Amino acid sequence: MSDKIYPVPADWAARAYVDKARYEAMYQASIEDPEGFWGEHGRRIHWFAPYTKVKNTSFAPGAVSIRWYEDGITNVAYNCIDRHLPERADQVAIIWEGDDPSEQKHITYQELHDEVARFANVLRLRGVEKGDRVTIYMPMIPEAAYAMLACARLGAIHSVVFGGFSPDSLAGRITDCGSKVIITADEGLRGGRKIPLKINVDEAIAIAGGVEHVVVVRRTGSPVNMVPGRDVWWHDAAALVTTECPCEEMGAEDPLFILYTSGSTGKPKGVLHTTGGYLVYVSMTFQYIFDYHGGEIFWCTADVGWVTGHSYIVYGPLANGATTLMFEGIPTYPTKSRMWEVVDKHKVNIFYTAPTALRALMQAGDEPVKSTSRASLRLLGSVGEPINPEAWEWYHRVVGDDRCPIVDTWWQTETGGALISPLPGATDLKPGSATLPFFGVQPELLDADGKVIEGAGAGNLVLKDSWPGQMRTVYGDHARFMETYFSAYPNRYFTGDGCRRDEDGYYWITGRVDDVLNVSGHRLGTAEVESALVAHEYVSEAAVVGYPHDIKGQGIYAYVTLMVGVEASDQLRKDLVTWVRHEIGPIATPDLIQFAPGLPKTRSGKIMRRILRKIAEDEHGSLGDTSTLADPGVVDDLVTNRLNKR
Ligand code: 6R9
């Protein structure tokens, strides 16, 4: 924790949409009269038919129901594209920067319109209609955004799957939402390395079945297998259709997308977001949190496979008529200055990234940053995991030259957009704190018994009431939605995060309190990694926990019990790492695997993760009460053979 305060710079207070007094007033209004507040701000997007009802939400046990603007009619693609054409047809909507610094594209709003409408026609000709699910498994190329917006135009529900996921993970997501159409590329390109997307899609389809059409973007030109009748090249299909494609009329509560995310138990959940409330919320948070003014260049470094890419590369910026930068590559290729070179090349004004990237770049020293200008930057952002004060200070001093405020935005796939974040013209900053709630957001801290913590203190972070960007359900499983988020504390949305509130009412997110890992800003369930491990023929049992990692934030520590007769070896350890990468994807790579003859269990057979976490964190002096263990002796072995952190 840091007790330093960075006051709002005077020029920011003067130029920003919101200063301190206005934040106070707007926040109060949003809490006292949510109907009035959101009724007014809902009109920031275009409605084909206006809403008469604003908020209809309930967190009541067993009857959770979330509806915003329910009788309004609109279309997300219309708001992100068509609506801007009279004024901005020739303005750049998307700047694309390729993996190789020699490749870039500037796509105007008119071009965006034409590409999206064309591709919507491609999908329509393949039978895609309102409500159908379409899976998008793509590299960071403009076609990924076109595909998302084409679905929105038709009213189809997209499910973007991060290109780093394995065929197995992709298959699970295709099956869960029953999509018959997949959009992909021959290969992805990151840091000069090729990613076999089409091969993965073919494998996934073999597992999942039911896929009728695959549209393939030619990205690298490597030869790929094309199944006649099923697979078609994007450019071939797009050449046969026009740029005329009307926007489907969508009810505010019609689904916009599904995005799979990890929870503490079971398979990833299909988080469902709908049309009206989501767009109002992401467009409003984008404008106010990044204090976006017309003509500025905004760069969010996330992948469109995560919610941050959905909300703050595509929908939030485009709904505001902004210029959004999309980057195909990685921070360290071809050099450690790449990010800042891109900033200089495209005159980026607002830069939004994850702490893990900053910590990695910080290790390379100041020189790769200082050798660039970054004079265009005026605001920096952070998202995905808690930012440690050292990384925050470095970001502020070295990247921002002590001149750019930092907005540390706390939110989740489930929340649609940022919920706790500074507004740069209104909020004094404290390094490591996400600071204060956005309009309409009512955080509360509860202790284990559900007692409300008033004033300064720490507890589990819950939200007292709904906001328009909130997820509506788990796709196909409303019972799981209610169980996961609303059963821990009645009438509250439980975030899964722990949090502290200081004397000034500032929020400090301390990280997940459930069995969800946050590895380099990527969410993973311990249960997912465990089930991948036990699927290996030599593994009898596995327990996975997180441990503090200097760069990744959290590393993956796996305790593995082998089948009788199988010998532990370094080779087997390597094999298991490869296995997990193959089962889930490289983001799930275990950092440390400890072979253990037994795992600590209660007499009823439940693995005591608390103890495993302590050992992994090297805190075995404070293991707490081990008397309820069936065999307390296993703990000694675990401690003795504990692996060293990297
Ligand atoms: C947007 C996104 C959500 C989890 C969340 C929390 C962590 C995100 C954070 C943060 C501290 C921040 N998290 N932003 N923790 N400070 N600014 O990352 O969504 O992938 O669903 O992850 O990430 O633990 O619960 P998602």
XYZ file of C-alpha atoms and ligand atoms in Angstrom:
672
model
C 0.000 0.000 0.000
C 1.136 3.503 -0.714
C -0.045 6.629 1.077
C 1.118 9.008 -1.612
C -1.517 11.191 -3.218
C -1.398 12.620 -6.721
C -3.858 15.512 -6.861
C -5.845 16.216 -10.016
C -3.660 18.487 -12.180
C -5.240 21.930 -12.638
C -5.366 21.686 -16.433
C -7.195 18.371 -16.107
C -9.785 19.745 -13.729
C -10.382 22.540 -16.223
C -10.636 20.523 -19.427
C -12.239 17.289 -18.264
C -15.942 16.526 -18.628
C -16.167 16.041 -14.889
C -14.393 17.803 -12.048
C -14.671 17.024 -8.326
C -17.854 18.947 -7.677
C -19.547 17.505 -10.721
C -18.522 13.969 -9.823
C -20.064 14.383 -6.373
C -23.267 15.798 -7.799
C -23.615 13.238 -10.570
C -22.765 10.345 -8.268
C -25.355 11.436 -5.707
C -27.972 11.851 -8.414
C -27.188 8.404 -9.828
C -27.694 6.757 -6.432
C -30.707 8.757 -5.276
C -32.586 8.477 -8.541
C -31.221 5.697 -10.763
C -34.311 5.857 -12.992
C -33.861 9.541 -13.643
C -30.093 9.335 -14.033
C -29.994 6.381 -16.414
C -33.129 7.568 -18.162
C -31.257 10.714 -19.100
C -27.922 9.080 -19.967
C -29.543 6.239 -21.898
C -30.271 8.795 -24.580
C -26.571 9.090 -25.366
C -27.092 6.231 -27.844
C -29.538 6.255 -30.736
C -32.819 4.405 -30.321
C -35.011 3.475 -33.284
C -37.872 3.496 -30.797
C -37.342 5.152 -27.422
C -37.668 3.324 -24.115
C -40.363 4.257 -21.644
C -39.101 1.955 -18.898
C -35.561 2.459 -17.603
C -34.751 0.027 -14.822
C -36.407 -3.216 -13.910
C -33.957 -5.191 -11.826
C -34.093 -7.524 -8.873
C -31.359 -9.320 -6.930
C -33.982 -11.157 -4.854
C -33.029 -14.732 -3.904
C -34.255 -17.201 -6.486
C -35.730 -14.448 -8.664
C -32.759 -12.493 -10.003
C -33.800 -10.556 -13.086
C -31.989 -7.676 -14.747
C -33.604 -5.553 -17.423
C -32.682 -2.076 -18.593
C -34.474 0.086 -21.164
C -36.521 -3.013 -21.916
C -38.985 -1.551 -24.390
C -36.393 0.447 -26.354
C -35.367 -0.621 -29.866
C -31.850 -0.065 -31.160
C -28.876 -1.712 -32.859
C -25.292 -1.740 -31.633
C -23.687 -1.704 -35.089
C -25.893 1.224 -36.089
C -24.636 3.137 -33.058
C -21.000 2.221 -33.642
C -20.983 2.931 -37.381
C -23.974 4.227 -39.356
C -24.852 6.898 -36.855
C -21.453 8.548 -37.341
C -21.444 8.580 -41.131
C -23.011 12.016 -41.697
C -20.203 13.626 -39.692
C -17.314 11.191 -39.712
C -17.386 9.090 -42.854
C -13.766 10.016 -43.620
C -12.503 9.965 -40.058
C -10.359 6.986 -39.083
C -12.303 4.527 -36.926
C -9.642 1.845 -36.538
C -5.891 2.146 -36.785
C -4.461 -1.308 -37.178
C -0.810 -1.914 -36.331
C 0.512 -5.274 -37.474
C 2.861 -7.609 -35.670
C 5.543 -6.516 -38.102
C 6.133 -2.761 -37.723
C 6.022 -2.340 -41.505
C 2.318 -3.289 -41.617
C -0.522 -0.934 -40.755
C -3.968 0.095 -41.931
C -6.210 3.065 -41.376
C -9.904 2.221 -41.662
C -12.365 5.111 -41.922
C -15.918 4.971 -40.625
C -17.148 4.666 -44.216
C -14.775 1.773 -44.863
C -15.798 0.200 -41.583
C -19.413 0.472 -42.660
C -18.727 -1.165 -45.998
C -16.631 -4.010 -44.573
C -19.120 -4.753 -41.811
C -22.184 -4.594 -44.063
C -20.488 -6.822 -46.618
C -19.535 -9.366 -44.027
C -23.013 -9.271 -42.501
C -24.280 -10.240 -45.953
C -21.751 -13.083 -46.072
C -23.145 -14.384 -42.801
C -26.749 -13.822 -43.848
C -26.192 -15.875 -46.993
C -25.000 -18.682 -44.759
C -28.251 -18.650 -42.875
C -27.226 -16.555 -39.880
C -30.252 -14.858 -38.326
C -31.153 -12.872 -35.261
C -30.416 -14.909 -32.139
C -28.024 -17.393 -33.818
C -24.651 -17.905 -32.155
C -21.460 -17.293 -34.129
C -18.025 -18.227 -32.785
C -15.113 -15.912 -33.580
C -11.581 -17.338 -33.148
C -9.313 -14.743 -34.656
C -6.028 -12.949 -34.388
C -5.962 -9.207 -33.690
C -6.819 -8.060 -37.180
C -9.555 -5.638 -38.306
C -11.678 -8.560 -39.530
C -12.170 -9.560 -35.882
C -13.932 -6.244 -35.249
C -15.813 -6.477 -38.566
C -17.042 -9.935 -37.614
C -18.268 -8.794 -34.191
C -20.047 -5.778 -35.667
C -21.504 -7.842 -38.521
C -23.092 -10.145 -35.942
C -24.432 -7.125 -34.067
C -25.833 -5.763 -37.330
C -27.781 -8.971 -37.935
C -28.705 -9.504 -34.325
C -26.623 -12.663 -34.140
C -24.887 -13.366 -30.821
C -21.115 -13.536 -31.070
C -18.903 -15.654 -28.889
C -15.301 -14.552 -29.280
C -12.817 -17.175 -28.129
C -9.259 -15.987 -27.400
C -6.850 -17.284 -30.074
C -4.569 -18.710 -27.382
C -7.124 -21.324 -26.341
C -6.626 -24.944 -27.354
C -8.884 -26.888 -29.755
C -10.416 -28.606 -26.745
C -11.296 -25.330 -25.021
C -12.649 -23.953 -28.293
C -14.747 -27.089 -28.819
C -16.277 -26.759 -25.361
C -17.326 -23.191 -26.121
C -18.724 -24.079 -29.553
C -20.796 -26.868 -28.051
C -22.046 -24.874 -25.080
C -23.629 -22.162 -27.216
C -24.402 -24.386 -30.203
C -22.813 -22.245 -32.869
C -22.974 -23.501 -36.430
C -20.706 -20.825 -37.879
C -17.037 -20.175 -37.025
C -14.972 -17.229 -38.206
C -11.209 -17.641 -38.099
C -7.964 -17.034 -39.991
C -5.425 -19.330 -41.589
C -2.926 -18.420 -38.893
C -2.279 -15.758 -36.305
C 0.970 -13.845 -36.051
C 2.421 -12.726 -32.720
C 6.000 -11.760 -32.029
C 6.987 -13.247 -35.389
C 5.501 -16.630 -34.461
C 2.639 -18.261 -36.266
C -0.402 -19.617 -34.440
C -2.253 -22.432 -36.256
C -5.793 -21.110 -35.898
C -7.384 -23.011 -38.785
C -5.786 -26.289 -37.708
C -7.162 -25.685 -34.211
C -10.617 -24.942 -35.616
C -10.604 -28.176 -37.617
C -9.664 -30.125 -34.495
C -12.292 -28.334 -32.443
C -15.006 -29.052 -35.004
C -14.027 -32.721 -35.013
C -14.646 -32.751 -31.255
C -17.700 -30.489 -31.125
C -19.563 -31.366 -34.305
C -22.511 -29.384 -35.626
C -20.523 -26.691 -37.443
C -21.873 -25.923 -40.918
C -19.777 -22.984 -42.067
C -16.247 -21.766 -41.476
C -15.163 -18.397 -42.859
C -11.386 -18.031 -43.047
C -9.370 -14.810 -43.328
C -6.121 -15.155 -45.233
C -3.610 -13.618 -42.852
C -0.238 -15.327 -43.292
C -0.937 -17.183 -46.538
C 0.333 -20.502 -45.240
C -1.483 -23.413 -46.876
C -4.459 -24.676 -44.886
C -7.005 -27.413 -45.335
C -10.314 -26.082 -46.733
C -13.281 -28.437 -46.505
C -15.430 -28.015 -49.649
C -18.968 -26.914 -48.888
C -18.091 -26.013 -45.309
C -15.090 -23.658 -45.500
C -14.856 -20.455 -47.497
C -12.259 -17.692 -47.740
C -13.455 -14.369 -46.332
C -12.217 -12.409 -49.371
C -13.917 -14.775 -51.834
C -17.249 -14.632 -50.030
C -17.079 -10.863 -49.479
C -16.407 -10.220 -53.172
C -19.822 -11.656 -54.056
C -22.002 -9.412 -51.901
C -22.928 -5.740 -51.670
C -22.362 -3.144 -48.965
C -26.117 -2.787 -48.473
C -27.279 -4.455 -45.298
C -29.857 -2.913 -43.001
C -29.417 -3.045 -39.233
C -31.762 -5.465 -37.512
C -34.124 -3.845 -35.014
C -33.081 -5.156 -31.627
C -34.867 -4.997 -28.322
C -32.685 -3.534 -25.573
C -32.636 -6.904 -23.845
C -31.847 -8.970 -26.928
C -28.446 -10.666 -26.471
C -25.369 -9.024 -27.984
C -22.663 -11.480 -27.034
C -21.563 -14.421 -24.958
C -18.075 -14.421 -23.503
C -16.781 -17.445 -21.628
C -14.999 -16.806 -18.377
C -13.595 -18.938 -15.592
C -15.212 -19.309 -12.216
C -14.228 -21.160 -9.084
C -15.937 -24.375 -10.109
C -16.790 -26.307 -13.220
C -16.445 -25.357 -16.841
C -16.139 -21.738 -17.997
C -19.433 -19.886 -17.892
C -21.027 -18.176 -20.872
C -21.449 -14.627 -19.601
C -24.354 -13.083 -21.502
C -24.509 -9.368 -22.279
C -27.442 -7.691 -23.976
C -27.851 -4.737 -26.284
C -29.090 -1.452 -24.830
C -27.759 -1.294 -21.289
C -24.380 -2.679 -22.280
C -23.877 -0.085 -24.989
C -25.024 2.806 -22.804
C -22.672 1.676 -20.049
C -19.540 1.038 -22.126
C -20.002 4.184 -24.170
C -20.480 6.313 -21.072
C -17.583 4.821 -19.088
C -15.350 5.170 -22.144
C -16.123 8.859 -22.492
C -15.831 9.783 -18.810
C -13.074 7.519 -17.520
C -10.763 8.157 -20.456
C -12.107 11.685 -20.787
C -12.238 11.070 -24.496
C -12.498 14.141 -26.715
C -13.080 14.024 -30.470
C -10.016 13.421 -32.609
C -7.959 11.707 -29.941
C -6.271 8.362 -30.550
C -7.120 5.668 -28.021
C -5.131 2.473 -27.615
C -6.240 -0.451 -25.471
C -3.655 -3.241 -25.657
C -6.032 -6.078 -24.717
C -7.024 -8.869 -27.089
C -10.595 -8.852 -28.434
C -10.844 -12.351 -26.958
C -11.271 -10.772 -23.511
C -13.963 -8.446 -22.237
C -11.560 -5.504 -22.167
C -11.178 -5.855 -25.928
C -14.946 -6.054 -26.433
C -15.762 -3.003 -24.348
C -12.751 -0.752 -24.854
C -11.304 -1.647 -28.249
C -14.553 -2.124 -30.123
C -17.880 -1.077 -28.587
C -17.013 1.768 -26.180
C -14.723 3.702 -28.537
C -16.802 3.172 -31.688
C -20.050 4.117 -29.939
C -18.327 7.439 -29.219
C -17.091 7.927 -32.773
C -13.528 7.591 -31.515
C -10.363 6.407 -33.239
C -9.334 3.090 -31.692
C -5.992 1.402 -32.231
C -5.815 -2.347 -32.622
C -2.413 -4.005 -32.198
C -1.661 -7.474 -33.494
C 1.692 -7.984 -31.805
C 3.310 -8.219 -28.387
C 5.062 -5.596 -26.199
C 8.575 -6.910 -26.756
C 8.703 -7.549 -30.490
C 10.797 -6.682 -32.405
C 12.257 -4.616 -29.547
C 11.444 -3.708 -25.966
C 10.481 -0.226 -27.180
C 7.648 -1.484 -29.392
C 4.746 -0.114 -27.331
C 6.237 3.358 -27.169
C 7.255 3.276 -30.813
C 3.631 2.532 -31.685
C 2.559 5.411 -29.421
C 4.898 7.778 -31.288
C 4.062 6.447 -34.738
C 0.308 6.858 -34.351
C 0.388 9.775 -31.878
C -1.562 7.849 -29.257
C -3.159 10.106 -26.636
C -4.688 7.548 -24.276
C -2.972 4.257 -23.505
C -4.678 1.427 -21.574
C -2.808 -1.738 -20.580
C -2.386 -4.410 -17.894
C 0.002 -4.350 -14.918
C 1.654 -7.597 -16.010
C 2.881 -5.935 -19.218
C 4.176 -2.982 -17.227
C 6.048 -5.195 -14.784
C 7.674 -7.083 -17.647
C 8.693 -3.849 -19.391
C 9.877 -2.342 -16.120
C 12.387 -5.179 -15.779
C 13.998 -4.112 -19.043
C 14.836 -0.759 -17.456
C 13.966 2.820 -18.414
C 16.096 3.099 -21.528
C 13.726 1.408 -24.029
C 11.048 3.850 -22.850
C 13.188 6.942 -22.590
C 14.545 6.496 -26.100
C 11.041 7.330 -27.388
C 9.119 10.607 -27.233
C 5.602 9.711 -25.973
C 4.800 13.420 -26.179
C 1.314 12.621 -27.535
C 0.289 10.736 -24.365
C -1.972 12.509 -21.948
C -3.678 9.721 -20.017
C -2.703 6.189 -18.954
C -4.916 3.339 -17.844
C -4.551 0.018 -16.055
C -6.842 -3.019 -15.941
C -6.992 -6.735 -15.258
C -5.365 -7.165 -11.872
C -4.244 -5.136 -8.908
C -1.386 -2.822 -9.855
C 1.399 -2.770 -7.294
C 2.443 0.768 -6.247
C 5.986 0.246 -7.672
C 4.609 -0.523 -11.129
C 2.148 2.377 -10.807
C 4.948 4.812 -9.913
C 7.093 3.571 -12.788
C 4.186 3.902 -15.218
C 3.559 7.444 -14.005
C 7.175 8.632 -13.849
C 8.836 6.826 -16.742
C 6.061 6.166 -19.269
C 3.979 9.250 -18.472
C 6.889 11.598 -17.695
C 5.087 12.637 -14.473
C 2.514 14.327 -16.661
C -0.255 11.800 -17.324
C -2.846 10.745 -14.750
C -3.416 6.983 -14.408
C -6.911 5.504 -14.327
C -6.806 2.135 -12.558
C -10.091 0.593 -13.650
C -11.549 -2.283 -11.648
C -14.158 -4.417 -13.361
C -14.958 -7.922 -14.626
C -16.287 -9.810 -17.625
C -19.544 -9.915 -15.696
C -19.750 -6.160 -15.164
C -19.484 -5.243 -18.870
C -17.583 -2.037 -18.154
C -15.491 -0.395 -15.445
C -17.177 0.013 -12.043
C -14.500 1.450 -9.796
C -12.087 3.907 -11.370
C -10.783 7.434 -11.097
C -12.137 10.113 -13.412
C -8.999 11.987 -14.412
C -10.414 15.480 -13.883
C -12.129 14.639 -10.624
C -10.221 12.064 -8.613
C -6.982 12.493 -6.687
C -4.939 9.363 -7.307
C -3.373 6.917 -4.874
C -0.980 4.403 -6.464
C -2.533 0.938 -6.208
C -6.090 2.074 -5.540
C -8.899 1.848 -8.097
C -10.260 4.820 -6.072
C -14.009 5.520 -6.296
C -17.171 4.061 -7.849
C -18.471 5.148 -11.244
C -21.951 6.658 -11.471
C -24.673 4.308 -10.320
C -22.251 1.845 -8.729
C -22.789 1.062 -5.044
C -19.960 -1.018 -3.602
C -20.283 -2.541 -0.167
C -17.849 -4.569 1.939
C -19.162 -7.557 3.854
C -17.515 -9.827 6.369
C -17.769 -13.624 6.182
C -21.096 -13.551 8.036
C -22.546 -10.989 5.700
C -22.262 -8.137 8.177
C -21.752 -4.750 6.491
C -18.411 -3.099 7.160
C -18.862 0.637 7.571
C -16.104 3.193 7.035
C -12.519 2.033 6.749
C -12.047 -1.740 6.714
C -11.694 -4.814 4.563
C -14.063 -7.509 3.368
C -15.690 -9.143 0.397
C -16.699 -6.721 -2.316
C -20.369 -6.811 -3.298
C -22.613 -4.460 -5.242
C -25.892 -3.339 -3.796
C -27.751 -2.595 -6.983
C -27.637 -3.156 -10.734
C -25.992 -0.980 -13.381
C -26.860 -1.082 -17.103
C -23.730 -3.016 -18.170
C -24.309 -5.931 -15.819
C -24.390 -9.464 -17.273
C -27.923 -10.789 -17.544
C -27.432 -14.502 -17.107
C -25.139 -17.446 -17.710
C -26.035 -18.555 -21.213
C -28.491 -21.419 -20.923
C -28.180 -21.699 -17.143
C -29.922 -19.004 -15.125
C -29.771 -21.178 -12.005
C -25.972 -21.183 -12.196
C -26.026 -17.401 -12.602
C -28.030 -16.977 -9.407
C -25.996 -19.562 -7.534
C -22.618 -18.100 -8.556
C -23.243 -14.419 -7.967
C -26.258 -14.014 -5.702
C -26.253 -16.880 -3.226
C -23.312 -15.894 -1.000
C -25.129 -12.783 0.208
C -28.869 -12.259 -0.335
C -29.814 -9.255 -2.471
C -26.205 -8.532 -3.370
C -24.046 -9.230 -6.437
C -20.893 -10.918 -5.102
C -17.817 -10.031 -7.144
C -15.453 -12.736 -5.898
C -12.936 -10.034 -5.004
C -11.591 -8.967 -1.647
C -11.267 -5.270 -1.033
C -10.204 -2.664 1.498
C -11.689 0.790 1.943
C -9.513 3.495 3.472
C -10.375 6.565 5.518
C -11.031 8.590 2.370
C -13.497 6.012 1.062
C -11.023 4.810 -1.580
C -11.255 1.176 -2.682
C -8.202 -1.078 -2.848
C -8.913 -4.389 -4.581
C -6.853 -7.115 -2.932
C -7.584 -9.917 -5.410
C -9.866 -12.911 -5.716
C -11.142 -14.576 -2.587
C -12.439 -17.612 -4.491
C -10.633 -20.300 -6.484
C -10.115 -18.086 -9.506
C -6.524 -17.368 -10.548
C -5.395 -14.191 -12.250
C -2.297 -15.056 -14.238
C -0.916 -12.124 -16.220
C -4.362 -10.574 -16.081
C -5.980 -13.729 -17.507
C -8.680 -15.430 -15.502
C -8.389 -19.154 -14.890
C -10.224 -21.520 -12.594
C -8.078 -23.768 -10.411
C -10.638 -26.482 -11.172
C -9.978 -26.198 -14.911
C -6.232 -26.723 -14.490
C -6.870 -29.561 -12.055
C -9.196 -31.371 -14.409
C -6.661 -31.003 -17.221
C -3.988 -32.547 -14.982
C -6.086 -35.484 -13.795
C -7.005 -36.229 -17.407
C -3.365 -37.340 -17.826
C -2.957 -41.093 -17.517
C -0.214 -40.877 -14.872
C -1.997 -38.432 -12.580
C -4.224 -39.632 -9.803
C -4.992 -36.326 -8.078
C -4.139 -32.677 -8.479
C -4.675 -29.477 -6.548
C -3.837 -26.099 -8.018
C -3.329 -22.803 -6.216
C -1.900 -19.404 -7.047
C 1.269 -17.921 -5.580
C 2.743 -14.417 -5.878
C 4.745 -14.015 -9.083
C 6.876 -10.948 -9.819
C 5.727 -10.484 -13.410
C 2.511 -12.467 -13.787
C 0.950 -11.252 -10.558
C 0.011 -14.840 -9.809
C 1.774 -17.988 -10.884
C 0.242 -21.465 -11.089
C 1.418 -23.925 -8.441
C 0.221 -27.498 -8.965
C 0.420 -30.314 -6.430
C 0.236 -33.609 -8.242
C -0.215 -37.114 -6.869
C 0.836 -39.791 -9.320
C -0.750 -43.170 -9.999
C 0.710 -46.023 -8.004
C 3.870 -47.294 -9.674
C 4.551 -44.118 -11.662
C 7.873 -42.530 -10.879
C 8.221 -38.776 -10.452
C 10.807 -37.202 -12.733
C 11.731 -33.881 -14.290
C 10.728 -35.318 -17.640
C 7.251 -36.124 -16.348
C 7.011 -32.616 -14.961
C 7.776 -31.240 -18.432
C 5.298 -33.637 -20.003
C 2.574 -32.460 -17.648
C 3.288 -28.825 -18.492
C 3.003 -29.614 -22.203
C -0.156 -31.580 -21.515
C -1.911 -28.708 -19.736
C -0.892 -26.270 -22.488
C -2.367 -28.670 -24.984
C -5.577 -29.221 -22.990
C -6.368 -25.576 -22.164
C -3.850 -23.314 -23.893
C -0.524 -21.626 -23.097
C -2.104 -19.186 -20.612
C -2.676 -22.144 -18.267
C 0.982 -23.277 -18.234
C 1.803 -24.419 -14.672
C 4.831 -22.561 -13.295
C 5.632 -25.098 -10.610
C 4.613 -28.729 -10.220
C 5.264 -30.427 -6.925
C 4.838 -34.191 -6.787
C 3.174 -35.122 -3.546
C 2.483 -38.560 -2.093
C -0.749 -37.218 -0.609
C -2.800 -34.030 -0.396
C -4.097 -32.518 2.831
C -7.747 -33.471 3.196
C -10.420 -33.150 5.805
C -11.964 -36.316 7.148
C -14.811 -35.808 4.702
C -12.310 -35.845 1.833
C -12.237 -32.134 0.974
C -8.830 -30.809 -0.084
C -7.732 -28.010 2.244
C -6.548 -25.406 -0.193
C -5.874 -22.902 2.527
C -2.913 -25.035 3.560
C -1.709 -25.610 -0.012
C -1.881 -21.882 -0.659
C 0.187 -21.125 2.420
C 2.843 -23.636 1.404
C 2.972 -22.273 -2.146
C 3.269 -18.744 -0.775
C 6.125 -19.934 1.463
C 4.115 -19.019 4.530
C 4.226 -22.446 6.102
C 5.023 -20.905 9.473
C 1.363 -19.900 9.578
C -0.477 -22.962 8.355
C -3.174 -22.507 10.959
C -5.216 -25.330 12.368
C -4.299 -28.652 10.780
C -5.997 -30.793 13.403
C -9.053 -31.463 11.240
C -6.901 -33.175 8.604
C -7.413 -36.864 8.032
C -3.640 -37.332 7.968
C -1.732 -34.308 9.323
C 1.528 -36.044 8.353
C 1.147 -35.206 4.634
C 1.730 -31.544 5.416
C 5.290 -32.189 6.597
C 6.150 -33.871 3.330
C 4.631 -31.002 1.347
C 6.603 -28.398 3.284
C 9.864 -30.313 3.022
C 9.565 -30.777 -0.713
C 8.160 -27.363 -1.537
C 9.512 -25.884 -4.761
C 11.203 -22.553 -4.890
C 9.512 -19.653 -6.546
C 10.923 -18.507 -9.762
C -11.746 -6.504 -16.917
C -11.217 -7.836 -16.503
C -11.844 -9.839 -13.536
C -10.983 -9.900 -12.302
C -11.576 -9.137 -11.131
C -10.328 -8.773 -10.355
C -9.288 -8.521 -11.424
C -9.579 -6.517 -12.940
C -8.647 -4.953 -11.765
C -8.616 -6.150 -11.022
C -7.581 -5.059 -9.283
C -8.073 -3.772 -11.171
N -9.187 -7.103 -11.789
N -9.247 -5.219 -12.950
N -8.084 -6.195 -9.787
N -7.562 -3.886 -9.931
N -8.029 -2.602 -11.814
O -10.053 -7.968 -16.225
O -12.137 -8.853 -16.460
O -10.898 -10.997 -17.039
O -13.209 -11.009 -15.998
O -11.181 -10.383 -14.670
O -9.723 -9.282 -12.556
O -9.930 -9.843 -9.557
O -12.485 -9.925 -10.418
P -11.860 -10.378 -16.098
